[in-house]
């Protein structure tokens, strides 16, 4: 018996933390073309991301994401701060976080992994390559990797 969450009947819950409308559109397009059934939620800054994850305010009924796609360069609270706070929280730290950012600076890569990011992907500039990158990690994270079961204690 496996205790991992099945992805057949239930769609994967994905939180995209991205302030660039073009990248949001491309990510939605990539997931639409993908084969994995998913519900994609989008927030545009770090504060909104934490409100969503803590289920506060307008996000009181938000689902617990199975996966978080996190940009580093965000308004108000940047992605590193979000990642740090998320990984310090006992009920949220098991959610895989993929940093998906335009920065290819070595210090950003190192810092993201120090803060326990599960993967670091640099956004390709070409829209078709961007879509292909999103589809590749979607396939990897939802067909190859075994994700932790959702904690029911809140």
mmCIF file of C-alpha atoms in Angstrom:
data_model
loop_
_atom_site.group_PDB
_atom_site.id
_atom_site.type_symbol
_atom_site.label_atom_id
_atom_site.label_comp_id
_atom_site.label_asym_id
_atom_site.label_seq_id
_atom_site.Cartn_x
_atom_site.Cartn_y
_atom_site.Cartn_z
ATOM 1 C CA UNK A 1 0.000 0.000 0.000
ATOM 2 C CA UNK A 2 1.296 3.386 -0.924
ATOM 3 C CA UNK A 3 0.564 6.423 1.210
ATOM 4 C CA UNK A 4 1.427 8.909 -1.501
ATOM 5 C CA UNK A 5 -1.334 11.113 -2.829
ATOM 6 C CA UNK A 6 -2.791 9.697 -6.046
ATOM 7 C CA UNK A 7 -2.876 12.027 -9.019
ATOM 8 C CA UNK A 8 -5.343 10.082 -11.128
ATOM 9 C CA UNK A 9 -8.762 11.325 -10.051
ATOM 10 C CA UNK A 10 -7.635 14.367 -8.059
ATOM 11 C CA UNK A 11 -5.842 17.207 -9.838
ATOM 12 C CA UNK A 12 -2.468 18.337 -8.528
ATOM 13 C CA UNK A 13 -2.654 21.604 -6.599
ATOM 14 C CA UNK A 14 0.070 23.969 -7.820
ATOM 15 C CA UNK A 15 0.831 27.426 -6.468
ATOM 16 C CA UNK A 16 2.626 29.752 -8.882
ATOM 17 C CA UNK A 17 4.212 32.786 -7.217
ATOM 18 C CA UNK A 18 4.988 35.073 -10.150
ATOM 19 C CA UNK A 19 4.584 38.811 -10.760
ATOM 20 C CA UNK A 20 5.275 38.814 -14.513
ATOM 21 C CA UNK A 21 1.962 38.446 -16.418
ATOM 22 C CA UNK A 22 3.763 37.079 -19.485
ATOM 23 C CA UNK A 23 5.405 34.304 -17.475
ATOM 24 C CA UNK A 24 2.075 33.520 -15.790
ATOM 25 C CA UNK A 25 0.452 33.190 -19.220
ATOM 26 C CA UNK A 26 3.246 30.931 -20.525
ATOM 27 C CA UNK A 27 3.101 28.744 -17.412
ATOM 28 C CA UNK A 28 -0.671 28.366 -17.739
ATOM 29 C CA UNK A 29 -0.236 27.463 -21.406
ATOM 30 C CA UNK A 30 2.401 24.851 -20.574
ATOM 31 C CA UNK A 31 0.206 23.224 -17.946
ATOM 32 C CA UNK A 32 -2.782 23.291 -20.290
ATOM 33 C CA UNK A 33 -0.712 21.416 -22.888
ATOM 34 C CA UNK A 34 0.594 18.966 -20.294
ATOM 35 C CA UNK A 35 -0.946 15.631 -19.467
ATOM 36 C CA UNK A 36 -1.176 16.079 -15.716
ATOM 37 C CA UNK A 37 -4.540 17.255 -14.429
ATOM 38 C CA UNK A 38 -3.867 20.251 -12.220
ATOM 39 C CA UNK A 39 -5.348 23.262 -10.510
ATOM 40 C CA UNK A 40 -2.991 26.211 -10.900
ATOM 41 C CA UNK A 41 -3.312 29.036 -8.387
ATOM 42 C CA UNK A 42 -1.437 32.272 -9.019
ATOM 43 C CA UNK A 43 -0.327 34.965 -6.590
ATOM 44 C CA UNK A 44 1.812 37.914 -7.624
ATOM 45 C CA UNK A 45 3.967 38.721 -4.591
ATOM 46 C CA UNK A 46 5.585 37.145 -1.554
ATOM 47 C CA UNK A 47 3.064 38.460 0.948
ATOM 48 C CA UNK A 48 0.178 37.004 -1.068
ATOM 49 C CA UNK A 49 2.039 33.685 -1.259
ATOM 50 C CA UNK A 50 2.284 33.480 2.514
ATOM 51 C CA UNK A 51 -1.359 34.497 2.941
ATOM 52 C CA UNK A 52 -2.290 31.659 0.551
ATOM 53 C CA UNK A 53 -0.084 29.113 2.338
ATOM 54 C CA UNK A 54 -1.272 30.109 5.816
ATOM 55 C CA UNK A 55 -4.881 30.236 4.516
ATOM 56 C CA UNK A 56 -5.474 33.754 5.804
ATOM 57 C CA UNK A 57 -7.795 36.518 4.616
ATOM 58 C CA UNK A 58 -9.132 36.021 1.102
ATOM 59 C CA UNK A 59 -7.238 32.707 0.960
ATOM 60 C CA UNK A 60 -8.983 31.142 3.975
ATOM 61 C CA UNK A 61 -10.300 28.321 1.758
ATOM 62 C CA UNK A 62 -7.120 27.884 -0.300
ATOM 63 C CA UNK A 63 -5.920 24.303 -0.766
ATOM 64 C CA UNK A 64 -2.549 23.124 0.459
ATOM 65 C CA UNK A 65 -0.394 23.035 -2.685
ATOM 66 C CA UNK A 66 1.291 19.826 -3.792
ATOM 67 C CA UNK A 67 4.019 21.937 -5.394
ATOM 68 C CA UNK A 68 5.108 25.586 -5.336
ATOM 69 C CA UNK A 69 6.725 27.379 -8.276
ATOM 70 C CA UNK A 70 8.489 30.391 -6.825
ATOM 71 C CA UNK A 71 10.030 33.369 -8.578
ATOM 72 C CA UNK A 72 12.800 35.059 -6.588
ATOM 73 C CA UNK A 73 12.285 38.616 -7.822
ATOM 74 C CA UNK A 74 8.948 39.550 -6.292
ATOM 75 C CA UNK A 75 7.461 42.821 -5.043
ATOM 76 C CA UNK A 76 6.890 43.421 -1.318
ATOM 77 C CA UNK A 77 8.470 40.193 -0.002
ATOM 78 C CA UNK A 78 11.011 38.481 -2.234
ATOM 79 C CA UNK A 79 11.144 34.799 -3.056
ATOM 80 C CA UNK A 80 14.082 34.052 -0.758
ATOM 81 C CA UNK A 81 12.151 35.430 2.220
ATOM 82 C CA UNK A 82 9.101 33.356 1.259
ATOM 83 C CA UNK A 83 11.235 30.227 0.880
ATOM 84 C CA UNK A 84 12.947 30.794 4.216
ATOM 85 C CA UNK A 85 9.670 31.311 6.084
ATOM 86 C CA UNK A 86 7.986 28.371 4.361
ATOM 87 C CA UNK A 87 10.802 25.938 5.163
ATOM 88 C CA UNK A 88 10.840 27.044 8.819
ATOM 89 C CA UNK A 89 7.132 26.196 9.209
ATOM 90 C CA UNK A 90 6.638 22.612 10.412
ATOM 91 C CA UNK A 91 3.364 22.009 8.534
ATOM 92 C CA UNK A 92 4.475 23.593 5.244
ATOM 93 C CA UNK A 93 8.152 22.629 4.926
ATOM 94 C CA UNK A 94 7.402 19.323 3.197
ATOM 95 C CA UNK A 95 5.790 21.067 0.197
ATOM 96 C CA UNK A 96 8.299 20.893 -2.663
ATOM 97 C CA UNK A 97 9.428 24.310 -3.865
ATOM 98 C CA UNK A 98 10.847 24.812 -7.331
ATOM 99 C CA UNK A 99 12.525 28.144 -7.846
ATOM 100 C CA UNK A 100 11.601 29.269 -11.362
ATOM 101 C CA UNK A 101 13.357 32.547 -11.990
ATOM 102 C CA UNK A 102 15.152 34.611 -14.592
ATOM 103 C CA UNK A 103 18.234 34.863 -12.365
ATOM 104 C CA UNK A 104 21.110 32.583 -13.218
ATOM 105 C CA UNK A 105 23.393 34.245 -10.659
ATOM 106 C CA UNK A 106 25.409 31.629 -8.798
ATOM 107 C CA UNK A 107 24.706 33.277 -5.432
ATOM 108 C CA UNK A 108 20.934 32.967 -6.041
ATOM 109 C CA UNK A 109 21.305 29.281 -6.889
ATOM 110 C CA UNK A 110 23.449 28.616 -3.810
ATOM 111 C CA UNK A 111 21.190 30.638 -1.506
ATOM 112 C CA UNK A 112 18.030 28.916 -2.790
ATOM 113 C CA UNK A 113 19.458 25.482 -2.051
ATOM 114 C CA UNK A 114 20.720 26.674 1.345
ATOM 115 C CA UNK A 115 17.099 27.646 2.058
ATOM 116 C CA UNK A 116 16.038 24.112 1.052
ATOM 117 C CA UNK A 117 14.582 24.699 -2.405
ATOM 118 C CA UNK A 118 13.927 21.348 -4.057
ATOM 119 C CA UNK A 119 15.034 22.534 -7.504
ATOM 120 C CA UNK A 120 16.282 25.679 -9.231
ATOM 121 C CA UNK A 121 15.290 26.367 -12.820
ATOM 122 C CA UNK A 122 16.294 29.397 -14.845
ATOM 123 C CA UNK A 123 13.485 30.624 -17.099
ATOM 124 C CA UNK A 124 14.436 30.406 -20.757
ATOM 125 C CA UNK A 125 13.920 33.654 -22.681
ATOM 126 C CA UNK A 126 12.361 31.889 -25.671
ATOM 127 C CA UNK A 127 8.612 31.292 -25.055
ATOM 128 C CA UNK A 128 8.640 27.813 -26.632
ATOM 129 C CA UNK A 129 11.629 26.780 -24.507
ATOM 130 C CA UNK A 130 9.880 28.206 -21.432
ATOM 131 C CA UNK A 131 6.794 26.068 -22.115
ATOM 132 C CA UNK A 132 8.968 23.006 -22.704
ATOM 133 C CA UNK A 133 10.806 23.601 -19.399
ATOM 134 C CA UNK A 134 7.526 23.825 -17.475
ATOM 135 C CA UNK A 135 6.181 20.682 -19.134
ATOM 136 C CA UNK A 136 9.406 18.777 -18.400
ATOM 137 C CA UNK A 137 9.370 19.532 -14.686
ATOM 138 C CA UNK A 138 5.605 18.907 -14.528
ATOM 139 C CA UNK A 139 6.185 15.426 -15.928
ATOM 140 C CA UNK A 140 9.111 14.817 -13.564
ATOM 141 C CA UNK A 141 7.406 16.054 -10.385
ATOM 142 C CA UNK A 142 4.062 14.395 -11.017
ATOM 143 C CA UNK A 143 4.981 11.130 -12.704
ATOM 144 C CA UNK A 144 8.485 10.242 -11.480
ATOM 145 C CA UNK A 145 8.821 11.782 -8.015
ATOM 146 C CA UNK A 146 6.870 10.508 -5.040
ATOM 147 C CA UNK A 147 5.479 13.521 -3.180
ATOM 148 C CA UNK A 148 4.763 13.573 0.560
ATOM 149 C CA UNK A 149 1.183 12.985 1.658
ATOM 150 C CA UNK A 150 -0.768 16.015 2.799
ATOM 151 C CA UNK A 151 -0.703 16.609 6.554
ATOM 152 C CA UNK A 152 -4.232 16.664 7.863
ATOM 153 C CA UNK A 153 -3.331 18.332 11.145
ATOM 154 C CA UNK A 154 -3.740 22.080 10.851
#
